Amino acid sequence: MSITEEVAQKRALSSAALKAARRILNGQVAVVVGLQWGDEGKGKVMDYLAEIYDAEFRFSGGGNAGHTVKDEDGNQKILHFFPASVLRGKPAYIGRDVFLDVEKAQAELDTLRSQGVTIGPIYIDRGASIRTSWHGPIEAFTEWCKGNNAVGTTGQAIVAYAVLNAMRMRIRADDCMRTKEELLTILKPIEKALCPWFEELNRAGKLTRWDSAGKVAEDIIGYRGFLQQYLADTSKLLHDAIQDDQRIALEGAQGSALQPLWGIEPFVSLGQSNAPGAANSCGIGLKQIDTVIGVFKPIPTKVGAGPFMSEIATREECTNLPKIWPNLFKDGLERTNFLEIARHKINIGSASSSEESAYYQVLGKELGATSGRGRSVGYLDLPWLRYAIRINDPDYLAITKIDMLDGISRIRVITDYMLDGEVVASGTLPDERRLDQIEQLYTYVAGWNESTYACKSWHDLPHNAQQFIRWLEAQLETSIIFVGTGPNRDHVTIRELVDANEEAFRDLP
Ligand code: IMP
């Protein structure tokens, strides 16, 4: 009998608690996914796991993702392609389902090296898709066709990656090892397929020139010097590492609302941002993943177009705020005064929705890590999270940025959706194309006056913050094990060892 089974038996634990205890002590392959619109703080969770796990594997998305990691001293590193293990000299894998902008990936490594990071082993899947000069115009074409309904992408040509996939015309990382003649046989048909689009864009005055297949072939060959040192069969390496009992954390990009099938169509990205997609994206079996961690933040954010059910103000206001009031996003007196006045107004109930939204946007410095656009902010949205939990089935949740709620006397939380006068069944979404017509039912939960900033222990969190987290666990029927309390690496309290399911975990070795 294993130690966890023994402990569980002694305490006559429920099977759910036993399952949770097993995962914590014995979990080997964890996947970390965002449960909202991306930017939930997955980078912080991955950075934490990078210390415990032997390696990390980025499995989807492309340059549209951006993770900000701050060490104990607040030194900041920005990652777009590489998982946080790269900061600790541990192996970093980039899987086949990642869309790689080779020049940007190279620049990312150069920047990290110039910041003194000792880069460990890197493996880039030989079949990962790579960006060419054609991908940008493909994205421009799809957005232009949609006119006023454009998705508002991050400009990283993710749709072009998916378009070429769907046309069975993917351009792979190992294509850089081919001769120009070989490449031309791959590229000429792609050029033929794309030319009508480019010509249409040209007629609309949106594209003046585009590269020939010959030029694109030369560019791809030009990536050889960088790529050839890293090209690998990452699925096989991952499989071997698992056989070898290594612990691996798999890193998703974006969030559930942006997942192409199960997100809020058509305002989605095109990577596998959900836990079930991770195994396929990594090229391993489903049963090899034993732990799923879902990340969310108490004030969700969104960039780009499309419904954001719990949005506080309007998209335009949030997009424009950093342009109109740039100083509010920089540390200083103006920012401090604004935050104090806005918080006071929220607490006495006199803040307009614009002021309340601006308060959270400024407090969280909510600017897109990739695009620099102002992120729109919303109230914590339980119906959405219940749906995201249903489609990801996380073992645990991680809540980040809990300090965003410090000093708010009553925390507004969306509890249900109503459409056409009826409450929408828990864990489901009504017609995805009508989500912008949803009415929100909400409640207020008691907040706290004290600061949670930089708190490192569950027991040091204000009583009401603990109560809030316990209340969320009950609402979401899932344990919250990770509580982010600030941007730095050590601004975190981990509940699993001492507090989550207290009965189950007290005294565990
Ligand atoms: P794309 O991924 O650039 O094609 O953009 C599609 C939609 O997903 C747009 O609304 C983007 O703003 C959004 N999006 C893509 N990646 C991220 C991300 O990492 N964080 C937040 N939003 C994202």
Short mmCIF file of C-alpha atoms and ligand atoms in Angstrom, two decimals:
data_model
loop_
_atom_site.label_atom_id
_atom_site.label_comp_id
_atom_site.label_asym_id
_atom_site.label_seq_id
_atom_site.Cartn_x
_atom_site.Cartn_y
_atom_site.Cartn_z
CA MET A 1 0.00 0.00 0.00
CA SER A 2 1.41 3.42 -0.93
CA ILE A 3 1.92 6.08 1.67
CA THR A 4 -0.95 8.14 0.32
CA GLU A 5 -3.32 5.20 0.46
CA GLU A 6 -2.27 4.50 4.02
CA VAL A 7 -2.83 8.08 5.10
CA ALA A 8 -6.12 8.18 3.28
CA GLN A 9 -7.32 4.96 4.83
CA LYS A 10 -6.41 6.10 8.31
CA ARG A 11 -8.49 9.18 7.86
CA ALA A 12 -11.23 7.49 5.86
CA LEU A 13 -10.89 10.08 3.15
CA SER A 14 -13.29 10.55 0.34
CA SER A 15 -12.09 9.23 -2.99
CA ALA A 16 -11.73 12.79 -4.30
CA ALA A 17 -9.34 13.68 -1.49
CA LEU A 18 -7.37 10.49 -2.08
CA LYS A 19 -7.08 11.35 -5.73
CA ALA A 20 -5.85 14.83 -4.87
CA ALA A 21 -3.30 13.54 -2.35
CA ARG A 22 -1.93 11.05 -4.86
CA ARG A 23 -1.45 13.72 -7.46
CA ILE A 24 0.43 16.02 -5.14
CA LEU A 25 2.85 13.41 -3.90
CA ASN A 26 3.23 11.32 -7.01
CA GLY A 27 2.16 13.51 -9.94
CA GLN A 28 4.61 13.29 -12.77
CA VAL A 29 3.21 15.11 -15.78
CA ALA A 30 1.25 18.27 -15.08
CA VAL A 31 -0.50 20.48 -17.58
CA VAL A 32 -1.14 24.15 -16.83
CA VAL A 33 -3.98 25.84 -18.71
CA GLY A 34 -5.68 29.22 -18.56
CA LEU A 35 -9.38 29.17 -17.73
CA GLN A 36 -10.29 32.65 -18.98
CA TRP A 37 -9.16 34.79 -21.96
CA GLY A 38 -5.42 34.24 -21.53
CA ASP A 39 -3.12 36.37 -19.36
CA GLU A 40 -4.28 34.52 -16.22
CA GLY A 41 -0.74 34.26 -14.84
CA LYS A 42 0.20 30.84 -16.24
CA GLY A 43 3.79 32.10 -16.50
CA LYS A 44 3.93 32.55 -12.74
CA VAL A 45 2.62 29.05 -12.11
CA MET A 46 5.04 27.60 -14.69
CA ASP A 47 7.90 29.49 -13.05
CA TYR A 48 6.96 27.97 -9.71
CA LEU A 49 6.70 24.48 -11.21
CA ALA A 50 10.04 24.94 -13.00
CA GLU A 51 11.72 24.68 -9.64
CA ILE A 52 10.03 21.41 -8.73
CA TYR A 53 9.78 19.72 -12.12
CA ASP A 54 12.69 18.46 -14.23
CA ALA A 55 11.68 20.08 -17.51
CA GLU A 56 8.92 22.10 -19.18
CA PHE A 57 7.19 21.69 -22.51
CA ARG A 58 5.36 24.46 -24.39
CA PHE A 59 2.70 22.73 -26.41
CA SER A 60 0.69 25.25 -28.47
CA GLY A 61 0.18 28.86 -29.55
CA GLY A 62 2.85 31.10 -30.96
CA GLY A 63 4.15 34.61 -30.55
CA ASN A 64 0.67 35.70 -29.46
CA ALA A 65 1.44 34.41 -25.96
CA GLY A 66 3.45 36.47 -23.52
CA HIS A 67 4.57 35.44 -20.05
CA THR A 68 6.12 37.89 -17.66
CA VAL A 69 8.26 36.26 -15.00
CA LYS A 70 9.81 38.21 -12.15
CA ASP A 71 12.41 36.69 -9.87
CA GLU A 72 12.62 37.26 -6.10
CA ASP A 73 14.27 40.65 -6.70
CA GLY A 74 11.65 41.75 -9.19
CA ASN A 75 13.96 41.36 -12.24
CA GLN A 76 11.66 40.86 -15.16
CA LYS A 77 11.96 38.40 -18.03
CA ILE A 78 9.46 38.23 -20.89
CA LEU A 79 8.85 34.88 -22.55
CA HIS A 80 6.86 34.42 -25.75
CA PHE A 81 8.05 31.03 -26.96
CA PHE A 82 10.14 29.36 -24.29
CA PRO A 83 8.73 27.85 -21.10
CA ALA A 84 9.94 29.15 -17.74
CA SER A 85 12.34 26.20 -17.29
CA VAL A 86 14.64 28.07 -19.67
CA LEU A 87 15.27 30.58 -16.87
CA ARG A 88 16.57 27.86 -14.57
CA GLY A 89 18.88 26.09 -16.99
CA LYS A 90 16.48 23.15 -17.18
CA PRO A 91 15.37 21.48 -20.41
CA ALA A 92 12.81 23.47 -22.41
CA TYR A 93 10.79 21.80 -25.15
CA ILE A 94 8.87 23.50 -27.94
CA GLY A 95 6.34 21.07 -29.32
CA ARG A 96 5.02 20.32 -32.79
CA ASP A 97 1.86 22.35 -32.29
CA VAL A 98 3.74 25.59 -31.61
CA PHE A 99 3.86 28.19 -34.38
CA LEU A 100 7.38 29.50 -34.26
CA ASP A 101 8.55 32.90 -35.39
CA VAL A 102 12.20 31.92 -35.71
CA GLU A 103 13.59 35.44 -35.69
CA LYS A 104 11.62 36.37 -32.58
CA ALA A 105 12.53 33.13 -30.81
CA GLN A 106 16.19 33.77 -31.54
CA ALA A 107 15.87 37.35 -30.27
CA GLU A 108 14.15 36.05 -27.11
CA LEU A 109 17.09 33.76 -26.35
CA ASP A 110 19.60 36.54 -27.13
CA THR A 111 17.81 38.89 -24.74
CA LEU A 112 17.72 36.28 -21.99
CA ARG A 113 21.45 35.61 -22.43
CA SER A 114 22.18 39.33 -22.33
CA GLN A 115 20.24 39.44 -19.05
CA GLY A 116 22.61 36.83 -17.63
CA VAL A 117 20.39 33.77 -17.97
CA THR A 118 22.27 30.50 -18.47
CA ILE A 119 20.15 28.71 -21.01
CA GLY A 120 19.79 24.94 -20.55
CA PRO A 121 19.04 22.34 -23.22
CA ILE A 122 16.46 23.41 -25.80
CA TYR A 123 14.54 21.05 -28.07
CA ILE A 124 12.38 22.40 -30.88
CA ASP A 125 10.17 19.85 -32.56
CA ARG A 126 11.32 19.20 -36.08
CA GLY A 127 7.69 19.39 -37.23
CA ALA A 128 6.82 22.69 -35.51
CA SER A 129 5.35 25.20 -37.97
CA ILE A 130 7.48 28.21 -38.79
CA ARG A 131 6.45 31.69 -39.83
CA THR A 132 7.35 33.09 -43.25
CA SER A 133 6.76 36.49 -44.83
CA TRP A 134 3.53 35.07 -46.31
CA HIS A 135 1.87 34.47 -42.95
CA GLY A 136 1.29 38.17 -42.11
CA PRO A 137 -0.62 38.88 -45.36
CA ILE A 138 -2.74 35.73 -44.84
CA GLU A 139 -3.82 37.09 -41.46
CA ALA A 140 -4.38 40.55 -42.96
CA PHE A 141 -6.60 38.95 -45.60
CA THR A 142 -8.79 37.03 -43.14
CA GLU A 143 -9.22 40.07 -40.89
CA TRP A 144 -9.95 42.32 -43.88
CA CYS A 145 -12.63 39.91 -45.16
CA LYS A 146 -14.38 40.10 -41.80
CA GLY A 147 -14.53 43.90 -41.91
CA ASN A 148 -16.30 45.23 -38.80
CA ASN A 149 -16.39 41.71 -37.34
CA ALA A 150 -12.60 41.35 -37.39
CA VAL A 151 -11.25 39.34 -34.45
CA GLY A 152 -8.64 41.93 -33.46
CA THR A 153 -5.76 39.47 -33.39
CA THR A 154 -2.41 40.02 -31.75
CA GLY A 155 -0.86 40.37 -35.20
CA GLN A 156 1.26 37.25 -34.81
CA ALA A 157 -0.35 35.48 -37.81
CA ILE A 158 -1.78 32.61 -35.79
CA VAL A 159 -4.71 32.27 -38.18
CA ALA A 160 -2.22 31.83 -41.05
CA TYR A 161 -0.67 28.87 -39.22
CA ALA A 162 -4.13 27.31 -38.96
CA VAL A 163 -5.03 28.15 -42.56
CA LEU A 164 -1.93 26.43 -43.92
CA ASN A 165 -2.55 23.46 -41.60
CA ALA A 166 -6.08 23.15 -42.95
CA MET A 167 -4.87 23.39 -46.54
CA ARG A 168 -2.30 20.67 -45.77
CA MET A 169 0.42 23.15 -46.65
CA ARG A 170 2.25 23.53 -43.36
CA ILE A 171 5.82 24.83 -43.44
CA ARG A 172 7.86 22.91 -40.87
CA ALA A 173 10.96 23.74 -38.87
CA ASP A 174 12.94 20.91 -40.48
CA ASP A 175 12.16 22.33 -43.93
CA CYS A 176 15.11 24.63 -43.24
CA MET A 177 17.38 21.60 -43.77
CA ARG A 178 16.18 21.04 -47.35
CA THR A 179 17.78 22.30 -50.57
CA LYS A 180 16.28 25.26 -52.35
CA GLU A 181 14.97 22.95 -55.10
CA GLU A 182 13.27 20.70 -52.56
CA LEU A 183 11.77 23.72 -50.84
CA LEU A 184 10.44 25.11 -54.09
CA THR A 185 8.43 21.95 -54.68
CA ILE A 186 6.81 22.57 -51.27
CA LEU A 187 6.41 26.32 -51.64
CA LYS A 188 5.24 26.74 -55.24
CA PRO A 189 1.80 25.18 -54.62
CA ILE A 190 1.42 27.34 -51.52
CA GLU A 191 2.29 30.43 -53.54
CA LYS A 192 -0.29 29.39 -56.14
CA ALA A 193 -2.98 28.99 -53.49
CA LEU A 194 -2.19 32.28 -51.78
CA CYS A 195 -1.69 34.56 -54.78
CA PRO A 196 -5.42 35.26 -55.36
CA TRP A 197 -5.70 36.42 -51.74
CA PHE A 198 -2.65 38.64 -52.00
CA GLU A 199 -3.88 40.10 -55.29
CA GLU A 200 -7.26 40.85 -53.71
CA LEU A 201 -5.53 42.59 -50.82
CA ASN A 202 -3.39 44.46 -53.32
CA ARG A 203 -6.49 45.69 -55.18
CA ALA A 204 -7.91 46.88 -51.87
CA GLY A 205 -4.72 48.85 -51.28
CA LYS A 206 -3.76 46.72 -48.25
CA LEU A 207 -0.67 44.99 -49.64
CA THR A 208 1.84 46.44 -52.03
CA ARG A 209 4.18 43.50 -52.55
CA TRP A 210 4.77 39.93 -51.45
CA ASP A 211 7.72 37.59 -51.65
CA SER A 212 8.20 34.97 -54.35
CA ALA A 213 8.54 31.28 -53.45
CA GLY A 214 12.26 31.63 -54.21
CA LYS A 215 12.71 34.42 -51.65
CA VAL A 216 10.71 32.54 -49.01
CA ALA A 217 12.85 29.44 -49.67
CA GLU A 218 16.00 31.48 -49.07
CA ASP A 219 14.59 32.90 -45.83
CA ILE A 220 13.76 29.40 -44.59
CA ILE A 221 17.26 28.16 -45.42
CA GLY A 222 18.55 31.20 -43.54
CA TYR A 223 16.94 29.83 -40.34
CA ARG A 224 19.05 26.68 -40.55
CA GLY A 225 21.97 28.09 -38.55
CA PHE A 226 19.75 28.78 -35.56
CA LEU A 227 17.30 25.90 -35.80
CA GLN A 228 19.53 22.93 -36.60
CA GLN A 229 21.14 22.91 -33.16
CA TYR A 230 17.74 22.46 -31.51
CA LEU A 231 15.68 20.32 -33.90
CA ALA A 232 14.41 17.14 -32.26
CA ASP A 233 11.57 14.65 -32.07
CA THR A 234 10.09 16.21 -28.93
CA SER A 235 7.26 13.69 -28.64
CA LYS A 236 9.80 10.86 -28.41
CA LEU A 237 12.02 12.79 -26.01
CA LEU A 238 9.03 13.56 -23.80
CA HIS A 239 7.93 9.95 -23.88
CA ASP A 240 11.46 8.82 -22.91
CA ALA A 241 11.69 11.42 -20.13
CA ILE A 242 8.40 10.15 -18.69
CA GLN A 243 9.63 6.54 -18.88
CA ASP A 244 12.73 7.75 -17.09
CA ASP A 245 10.53 9.01 -14.22
CA GLN A 246 11.26 12.65 -14.88
CA ARG A 247 8.61 15.16 -13.85
CA ILE A 248 7.48 17.41 -16.68
CA ALA A 249 5.18 20.44 -16.69
CA LEU A 250 3.31 21.16 -19.92
CA GLU A 251 2.55 24.79 -20.64
CA GLY A 252 -0.53 25.91 -22.49
CA ALA A 253 -0.94 29.27 -24.19
CA GLN A 254 -3.98 31.59 -24.17
CA GLY A 255 -7.09 30.43 -22.30
CA SER A 256 -10.24 28.37 -22.59
CA ALA A 257 -12.32 31.24 -23.98
CA LEU A 258 -9.88 31.42 -26.92
CA GLN A 259 -9.86 27.69 -27.70
CA PRO A 260 -10.99 27.22 -31.32
CA LEU A 261 -13.79 24.69 -30.71
CA TRP A 262 -14.87 25.30 -27.14
CA GLY A 263 -14.08 28.98 -26.77
CA ILE A 264 -16.23 31.93 -27.76
CA GLU A 265 -16.44 31.43 -31.47
CA PRO A 266 -15.47 33.14 -33.75
CA PHE A 267 -13.42 35.36 -31.44
CA VAL A 268 -10.92 32.65 -30.68
CA SER A 269 -7.26 32.00 -31.21
CA LEU A 270 -6.27 28.78 -32.97
CA GLY A 271 -4.07 26.82 -30.57
CA GLN A 272 -5.02 23.95 -28.28
CA SER A 273 -5.39 26.01 -25.13
CA ASN A 274 -7.35 23.35 -23.21
CA ALA A 275 -6.04 20.47 -21.11
CA PRO A 276 -7.47 17.70 -23.30
CA GLY A 277 -5.63 19.13 -26.31
CA ALA A 278 -2.28 19.04 -24.51
CA ALA A 279 -1.61 15.34 -24.99
CA ASN A 280 -2.21 15.50 -28.72
CA SER A 281 -0.21 18.69 -29.12
CA CYS A 282 2.73 17.12 -27.25
CA GLY A 283 2.44 13.78 -29.03
CA ILE A 284 1.90 11.67 -25.91
CA GLY A 285 -0.94 9.47 -24.73
CA LEU A 286 -3.85 10.91 -22.75
CA LYS A 287 -3.14 8.77 -19.73
CA GLN A 288 0.40 10.09 -19.41
CA ILE A 289 -0.88 13.40 -18.04
CA ASP A 290 -1.80 12.92 -14.41
CA THR A 291 -2.31 16.45 -13.10
CA VAL A 292 -4.30 19.32 -14.58
CA ILE A 293 -3.94 22.80 -13.08
CA GLY A 294 -6.38 25.52 -14.20
CA VAL A 295 -5.30 29.12 -13.68
CA PHE A 296 -7.62 32.10 -13.27
CA LYS A 297 -7.55 35.60 -11.85
CA PRO A 298 -10.19 37.38 -9.77
CA ILE A 299 -10.49 40.24 -12.26
CA PRO A 300 -10.46 38.56 -15.68
CA THR A 301 -9.19 40.49 -18.69
CA LYS A 302 -9.68 40.34 -22.43
CA VAL A 303 -8.06 41.91 -25.49
CA GLY A 304 -9.49 41.83 -28.99
CA ALA A 305 -13.11 41.72 -30.14
CA GLY A 306 -15.97 39.47 -29.03
CA PRO A 307 -18.23 38.94 -26.02
CA PHE A 308 -16.78 39.39 -22.54
CA MET A 309 -19.77 38.59 -20.41
CA SER A 310 -18.69 40.22 -17.15
CA GLU A 311 -16.98 43.27 -18.68
CA ILE A 312 -17.26 46.31 -16.41
CA ALA A 313 -17.03 49.21 -18.90
CA THR A 314 -16.68 49.25 -22.69
CA ARG A 315 -13.92 47.76 -24.86
CA GLU A 316 -13.10 51.17 -26.36
CA GLU A 317 -12.62 52.78 -22.97
CA CYS A 318 -10.22 50.07 -21.88
CA THR A 319 -8.31 49.95 -25.17
CA ASN A 320 -7.86 53.71 -25.15
CA LEU A 321 -7.15 54.34 -21.46
CA PRO A 322 -3.38 53.69 -21.69
CA LYS A 323 -3.15 56.08 -24.65
CA ILE A 324 -5.15 58.83 -22.94
CA TRP A 325 -3.65 58.44 -19.44
CA PRO A 326 -0.25 56.77 -19.90
CA ASN A 327 0.95 58.09 -16.52
CA LEU A 328 -1.62 56.01 -14.68
CA PHE A 329 0.23 52.90 -15.83
CA LYS A 330 3.58 54.15 -14.48
CA ASP A 331 4.51 54.17 -10.81
CA GLY A 332 4.16 57.67 -9.36
CA LEU A 333 1.96 60.11 -7.52
CA GLU A 334 -0.61 60.46 -10.27
CA ARG A 335 -1.20 56.72 -10.26
CA THR A 336 -1.31 56.45 -6.46
CA ASN A 337 -3.80 59.32 -6.14
CA PHE A 338 -6.02 57.96 -8.88
CA LEU A 339 -6.12 54.51 -7.30
CA GLU A 340 -6.89 55.86 -3.83
CA ILE A 341 -9.75 58.06 -5.01
CA ALA A 342 -11.22 55.37 -7.30
CA ARG A 343 -11.08 52.71 -4.57
CA HIS A 344 -12.81 55.04 -2.15
CA LYS A 345 -15.57 55.70 -4.68
CA ILE A 346 -16.01 51.98 -5.35
CA ASN A 347 -16.33 51.34 -1.62
CA ILE A 348 -18.93 54.04 -1.05
CA GLY A 349 -20.82 52.92 -4.15
CA SER A 350 -20.37 56.15 -6.11
CA ALA A 351 -17.95 54.95 -8.80
CA SER A 352 -19.30 54.81 -12.35
CA SER A 353 -18.63 51.62 -14.27
CA SER A 354 -15.94 53.51 -16.23
CA GLU A 355 -14.19 54.51 -13.00
CA GLU A 356 -14.45 51.03 -11.52
CA SER A 357 -13.11 49.46 -14.71
CA ALA A 358 -10.27 51.99 -14.91
CA TYR A 359 -9.38 51.25 -11.28
CA TYR A 360 -8.82 47.55 -11.94
CA GLN A 361 -7.17 48.13 -15.31
CA VAL A 362 -4.70 50.62 -13.85
CA LEU A 363 -4.11 48.63 -10.66
CA GLY A 364 -3.32 45.47 -12.63
CA LYS A 365 -1.36 47.42 -15.27
CA GLU A 366 -3.49 45.53 -17.74
CA LEU A 367 -1.69 45.98 -21.05
CA GLY A 368 -1.29 43.13 -23.54
CA ALA A 369 2.18 41.56 -23.10
CA THR A 370 2.43 41.05 -26.88
CA SER A 371 0.37 43.83 -28.40
CA GLY A 372 0.62 46.52 -25.68
CA ARG A 373 -3.14 47.11 -26.12
CA GLY A 374 -5.21 48.07 -23.08
CA ARG A 375 -6.90 44.96 -21.69
CA SER A 376 -10.56 45.17 -20.82
CA VAL A 377 -11.43 44.06 -17.28
CA GLY A 378 -14.42 42.19 -15.87
CA TYR A 379 -15.91 40.92 -12.63
CA LEU A 380 -15.09 37.39 -11.56
CA ASP A 381 -17.39 35.26 -13.64
CA LEU A 382 -18.34 31.95 -12.00
CA PRO A 383 -20.66 30.66 -14.77
CA TRP A 384 -17.82 31.00 -17.25
CA LEU A 385 -15.36 29.33 -14.86
CA ARG A 386 -17.77 26.45 -14.24
CA TYR A 387 -17.95 25.90 -17.98
CA ALA A 388 -14.14 26.13 -18.34
CA ILE A 389 -13.77 23.67 -15.47
CA ARG A 390 -16.18 21.29 -17.15
CA ILE A 391 -14.17 21.21 -20.38
CA ASN A 392 -10.75 21.04 -18.68
CA ASP A 393 -11.52 18.96 -15.58
CA PRO A 394 -8.67 20.44 -13.52
CA ASP A 395 -7.47 18.64 -10.39
CA TYR A 396 -6.54 21.99 -8.87
CA LEU A 397 -7.00 25.66 -9.45
CA ALA A 398 -4.47 28.44 -9.16
CA ILE A 399 -5.75 31.95 -8.47
CA THR A 400 -3.31 34.74 -9.28
CA LYS A 401 -3.34 38.47 -8.52
CA ILE A 402 -5.50 38.10 -5.39
CA ASP A 403 -3.95 41.39 -4.21
CA MET A 404 -6.08 43.12 -6.89
CA LEU A 405 -8.96 42.87 -4.42
CA ASP A 406 -7.15 44.38 -1.42
CA GLY A 407 -9.10 47.24 0.12
CA ILE A 408 -12.36 46.48 -1.72
CA SER A 409 -15.05 46.19 0.93
CA ARG A 410 -17.58 44.19 -1.12
CA ILE A 411 -16.39 42.00 -3.99
CA ARG A 412 -18.87 41.69 -6.81
CA VAL A 413 -18.97 38.19 -8.32
CA ILE A 414 -21.15 37.00 -11.20
CA THR A 415 -23.02 33.89 -10.07
CA ASP A 416 -25.29 33.04 -13.02
CA TYR A 417 -26.17 34.02 -16.55
CA MET A 418 -29.69 34.80 -17.74
CA LEU A 419 -30.78 34.75 -21.36
CA ASP A 420 -34.34 35.42 -22.55
CA GLY A 421 -35.43 35.68 -18.91
CA GLU A 422 -34.18 32.19 -17.98
CA VAL A 423 -31.22 31.20 -15.85
CA VAL A 424 -28.67 29.31 -17.93
CA ALA A 425 -27.93 25.81 -16.55
CA SER A 426 -24.70 25.66 -14.54
CA GLY A 427 -21.63 24.56 -16.50
CA THR A 428 -23.24 25.27 -19.87
CA LEU A 429 -23.22 28.12 -22.36
CA PRO A 430 -26.24 29.15 -24.38
CA ASP A 431 -25.94 30.01 -28.10
CA GLU A 432 -22.31 31.18 -28.47
CA ARG A 433 -23.33 33.83 -30.96
CA ARG A 434 -25.63 35.47 -28.39
CA LEU A 435 -23.26 35.69 -25.46
CA ASP A 436 -23.17 39.47 -25.76
CA GLN A 437 -26.89 39.49 -24.83
CA ILE A 438 -26.36 37.70 -21.53
CA GLU A 439 -27.63 39.29 -18.32
CA GLN A 440 -25.50 38.76 -15.26
CA LEU A 441 -26.81 37.75 -11.84
CA TYR A 442 -24.37 38.66 -9.12
CA THR A 443 -23.66 38.63 -5.44
CA TYR A 444 -21.30 40.53 -3.14
CA VAL A 445 -18.75 38.75 -0.99
CA ALA A 446 -17.11 40.44 2.01
CA GLY A 447 -13.69 41.82 1.12
CA TRP A 448 -10.71 42.74 3.28
CA ASN A 449 -8.86 45.90 4.23
CA GLU A 450 -5.45 44.41 4.82
CA SER A 451 -2.80 43.92 2.13
CA THR A 452 -2.18 40.48 0.70
CA TYR A 453 0.68 41.80 -1.43
CA ALA A 454 3.76 39.54 -1.34
CA CYS A 455 2.12 37.28 1.24
CA LYS A 456 3.93 33.94 1.32
CA SER A 457 1.88 31.90 3.73
CA TRP A 458 -1.76 30.93 3.75
CA HIS A 459 -1.94 31.69 7.45
CA ASP A 460 -0.81 35.28 6.85
CA LEU A 461 -3.63 35.97 4.41
CA PRO A 462 -6.41 38.12 5.90
CA HIS A 463 -9.24 36.03 7.29
CA ASN A 464 -11.70 37.32 4.69
CA ALA A 465 -9.29 36.50 1.86
CA GLN A 466 -9.12 32.93 3.15
CA GLN A 467 -12.90 32.86 3.39
CA PHE A 468 -13.22 34.22 -0.13
CA ILE A 469 -10.94 31.48 -1.48
CA ARG A 470 -12.83 28.79 0.44
CA TRP A 471 -16.10 30.19 -0.88
CA LEU A 472 -14.75 30.05 -4.44
CA GLU A 473 -13.68 26.44 -3.93
CA ALA A 474 -17.19 25.55 -2.86
CA GLN A 475 -18.68 27.41 -5.81
CA LEU A 476 -16.30 25.79 -8.28
CA GLU A 477 -16.09 22.40 -6.55
CA THR A 478 -12.34 22.33 -7.03
CA SER A 479 -9.41 22.94 -4.65
CA ILE A 480 -7.41 26.12 -5.03
CA ILE A 481 -3.82 25.23 -4.21
CA PHE A 482 -1.88 28.21 -5.50
CA VAL A 483 -2.62 31.79 -4.51
CA GLY A 484 -0.59 34.45 -6.35
CA THR A 485 -0.07 37.53 -4.19
CA GLY A 486 2.13 39.70 -6.40
CA PRO A 487 4.35 39.65 -9.46
CA ASN A 488 7.57 38.24 -8.03
CA ARG A 489 8.52 34.56 -8.01
CA ASP A 490 8.13 34.27 -4.25
CA HIS A 491 4.84 36.18 -4.06
CA VAL A 492 2.78 33.07 -3.71
CA THR A 493 1.15 30.95 -1.08
CA ILE A 494 0.84 27.25 -1.74
CA ARG A 495 -2.02 25.60 0.02
CA GLU A 496 -1.62 22.01 -0.97
CA LEU A 497 0.89 21.05 1.66
CA VAL A 498 -0.95 22.36 4.63
CA ASP A 499 -4.35 23.63 3.86
CA ALA A 500 -6.22 22.42 0.80
CA ASN A 501 -8.71 19.82 2.03
CA GLU A 502 -7.17 20.24 5.46
CA GLU A 503 -8.35 16.87 6.61
CA ALA A 504 -6.58 15.23 3.72
CA PHE A 505 -3.32 17.03 3.88
CA ARG A 506 -2.50 17.73 7.47
CA ASP A 507 0.61 15.77 8.51
CA LEU A 508 1.26 14.38 5.07
CA PRO A 509 4.99 13.87 4.58
P1 IMP B 1 -4.63 35.62 -32.32
O1 IMP B 1 -4.28 34.53 -31.34
O2 IMP B 1 -3.52 36.63 -32.48
O3 IMP B 1 -5.11 35.07 -33.63
O4 IMP B 1 -5.86 36.45 -31.72
C1 IMP B 1 -7.17 35.90 -31.59
C2 IMP B 1 -7.82 36.45 -30.33
O5 IMP B 1 -7.17 35.92 -29.19
C3 IMP B 1 -7.71 37.98 -30.19
O6 IMP B 1 -8.86 38.43 -29.51
C4 IMP B 1 -6.49 38.16 -29.31
O7 IMP B 1 -6.52 39.37 -28.61
C5 IMP B 1 -6.63 36.96 -28.37
N1 IMP B 1 -5.36 36.46 -27.84
C6 IMP B 1 -4.46 35.68 -28.46
N2 IMP B 1 -3.45 35.38 -27.65
C7 IMP B 1 -3.70 35.96 -26.48
C8 IMP B 1 -3.02 35.97 -25.22
O8 IMP B 1 -1.96 35.37 -25.02
N3 IMP B 1 -3.62 36.68 -24.22
C9 IMP B 1 -4.80 37.33 -24.40
N4 IMP B 1 -5.46 37.33 -25.55
C10 IMP B 1 -4.93 36.65 -26.59
#
